[in-house]
């Protein structure tokens, strides 16, 4: 089958690109200044200690050899142990990833759904006040500084009004309580998620609204929309059945890639909301030269993004019959 | 017309949920202390833990033989029964144990202590090894007695070596045996996952839900319960400690104000003070830190290899301005390398350079130092009439114009105080015509440049959490430590100092050592390889409505004395 | 009675530069089973008329007319909802840009079924599909192509599919707006033949729009020649094609004779069509007319009846 061949070819391409990224990442982190040992001004750490540690971490070996080990370990699925956590990198990532997916991926899905929905309406009502307000609102949300918005929302809804917990993902008080049942705990997570989700939603939905709106405006100029109208279709049918699906096509790419990138979380959001996601680990690992953690996290993102690209392309072919892969 | 409008439905749902929850808040047990941390601990493996937060947790679990008295900072027997006995004949210390129990109920014995020391030596545990490598032999004559034989007398043994946390042989024995056989034994040991650490401290870890909280409960076997040590009756009286994480101080302070936590265990920026002072149930503590924020010079290359220039620069720095304006008053001027909070070792009678002088006098004094040393100018800072004027074109004693003089600082987002201080110092140096440039640099790059490559003119760094023992004075300036990654970042080489330093490390008489350490401080401030600037104040805030009894100490209230003495306020009253 | 009778129809567009009178008091009628052809240069308002009849003018357009009587109803007076129901059911339209008139992501057959079902809700889907099959037979597209997507069709097939779609609800009037412009000559002829046959077989009324007078003459019973928003000559095919009276019609025919069916600048016609925002006071064609005289610029031309069925708008004809 052609599609199968195409996917196969793309997978080989992806493997090659991935290998290049793997190498570039390795070099990037090794060339970055500093080492994992000298990161604090602590007179207890003698140069002998530092060298011993460097040797124990295997960083004293020639860089070529380190690279070979790195590739070998990687191929065998051994991602190494974090220098600072002393934990297998895979464990750290697996621990954080679900939290990131829960918050960030959900937020992308929600904001994409709403953004597309509202963008459709805005374009349909182009020039009316609905459109003007939606567009202005989207632009404002899109440009607002996230930590600022987050802090405002926390202050207002968590501190002043007290509807939501301040930050975090769960309340210690609920989870320590041996009597708390599954439902109570599940609700506790949802309850903690609302504010960060709302913040991310506000930041993201604007861009989807704007993309959808402009795509929809282009689509509405198409001749087949006129045909649909001439056929005597109801306006709603034209909008939802002929214009929106076609207009949403280019948005799919954007959403697909955002979804892929969402797994790297966001250091700012995670910091403000103390959300135990992967974004802060990324920043931490890079700034503290925790090579195994940094490499594995970035490779995970690279892999997901590359695969998501493929999925989006295949999905596109499925959604748009004009596109066929040979 | 029924139209599906997702916005309205979701908004309604959220509102409903929120309203449903608005009223209900959790009731926590009276003895549960809730502490806010700025970051999660990274590990519970005591040998790996190098981050402040891991140590905060572990310090409630693993205990040393000796603690410091909160007021005098004197050694207080902790797991030990009394102060160590030194035998100069055999160069041996004998420590008798108090008789404590591990949190699993087993008895702490001399072999646990010996095991810990041997582990450090065998695996050359970073940060500990240098304090134990001179111990040649350890004897355990009986269950309660340990004897340490030293290669030669070491002054730091009492306060530096005997204050390391003791681990349980039973917990670590197997791990050590396996690690020993591995190709990278230390890495193996550091990477060991400790899930429930066994300690002798007042608390044990009950649960750590990664990414969310830590739950510690009272250790029923804690040796101190009911005892009076250092004149303090110990509890602990709190039943649980719940540690919550707050990514930003902003939210942590909201949590404190709201009563979600009872203490925020992290230094607070002065900007929050006004707000906190207005709160009824919040008390703010100001503690001295055992820290040194200083300017370091590169003595390996011109122009900073010239002590006259260093003295002139020291004269030009207005510490009072830095403290009052940049630190907003929350810090103390530092004159010596040892912070004033460390009363026994601190020596104030050192050369103070520009202290108490106004800007013009400082320029005049620096000008005098420089002219005397042979510096000249195209336009000197003092004109013929003796007035201070803008200077330019400073030339070194050899007649060469001074080249770009760089002041490396950490970036403003890492530490605004140091970055701004760098800028101010740049301006002050320009007052005497020096082509000074302050340059903020990412922290790891800065360390590499200064400590690894020795490629710099000057830098501003801070050294937090200096030990109570002044041995760092020796470490910072000993000629032997002038090597890549060595702590003599300045490249200071002075045989006179080296001799004193070595003597001080072997002076077993405390007063004798004090005299030597004073002399060392004097020499350092004479030659100015480092010029101390400030020691910031630690600002910490707690709620006063649920607990009382915080103990103030150097480095803040989060000490073992606080956690063993803190009492819940009874609710009935 | 005529199927469609339009009296004094004027259409204007509100544009940024001013009010553009795209169509200026045109009157025409279409008899049942007959076809009327509109011919004229680009921009003269042909499509605008078609769109008006479909009720599909953009928002910036405004319509004025004494009446647009269709089957005894005045299309100007019915509600938008009624207009919607009239579209395709009564009046279908084949658009100028047929190449893109089909939704690219839906199957051709489905798009036709959709049109059928919206107007005949009583019909079930299989029945509608059967009708599509019949329609495909009628326009000579193999049935197995029903489930194809538009991009799988050739240009001619797309045009046939659209014709099939236009016929799907059995309308009485079909507006064919340059149905063949985008096609090559051979396919063009095939399509035109097909339209002619269908018209005869199904007794359709067609309002045929083209810039090519030969094509119009080939297909239509009556011809309306348009210039700058006005009908300038109106009459039976034979009358207009063989004995034109208006100089513009003559010029159109001249270009046809010399250049065949190729679309080129009309021979002998230099200059541009007049600006419709500020049209000249007198005859709109006078600037380009060979026979123009001083009166043409000043006087508003009057209709001259050449015969009972043939008339022209010109001051020069007596
Ligand atoms: N939506 C609109 N807004 C403003 N002006 C318009 C609009 N549509 C058409 N026009 C103008 O109205 C006039 C008539 O346009 P129309 O499309 O009816 O011409 P046409 O005879 O169909 O031309 P062609 O042969 O190019 O299709 C032109 O001058 C055109 O510029
Ligand atoms: Mg047209």
PDB file of N, CA and C in Angstrom, chain C residues 35 87 115 139 165 254 270:
ATOM      1  N   UNK C  35     -34.555  30.026 -24.088  1.00  0.00           N
ATOM      2  CA  UNK C  35     -33.339  30.511 -23.439  1.00  0.00           C
ATOM      3  C   UNK C  35     -33.019  31.928 -23.860  1.00  0.00           C
ATOM      4  N   UNK C  87     -34.129  28.764  -4.297  1.00  0.00           N
ATOM      5  CA  UNK C  87     -32.835  28.470  -4.925  1.00  0.00           C
ATOM      6  C   UNK C  87     -32.707  26.983  -5.186  1.00  0.00           C
ATOM      7  N   UNK C 115     -27.932  18.521  -2.091  1.00  0.00           N
ATOM      8  CA  UNK C 115     -28.832  19.494  -2.713  1.00  0.00           C
ATOM      9  C   UNK C 115     -30.237  18.924  -2.844  1.00  0.00           C
ATOM     10  N   UNK C 139     -25.701  13.312 -18.053  1.00  0.00           N
ATOM     11  CA  UNK C 139     -24.602  14.190 -18.473  1.00  0.00           C
ATOM     12  C   UNK C 139     -23.376  13.386 -18.902  1.00  0.00           C
ATOM     13  N   UNK C 165     -25.695  18.632 -11.122  1.00  0.00           N
ATOM     14  CA  UNK C 165     -26.140  19.156  -9.832  1.00  0.00           C
ATOM     15  C   UNK C 165     -27.226  20.206 -10.048  1.00  0.00           C
ATOM     16  N   UNK C 254     -18.096  41.731 -35.167  1.00  0.00           N
ATOM     17  CA  UNK C 254     -16.877  41.915 -35.951  1.00  0.00           C
ATOM     18  C   UNK C 254     -15.728  41.161 -35.338  1.00  0.00           C
ATOM     19  N   UNK C 270     -11.193  50.572 -29.185  1.00  0.00           N
ATOM     20  CA  UNK C 270     -10.113  51.058 -28.343  1.00  0.00           C
ATOM     21  C   UNK C 270     -10.725  51.674 -27.098  1.00  0.00           C
TER      22      UNK C 270
END
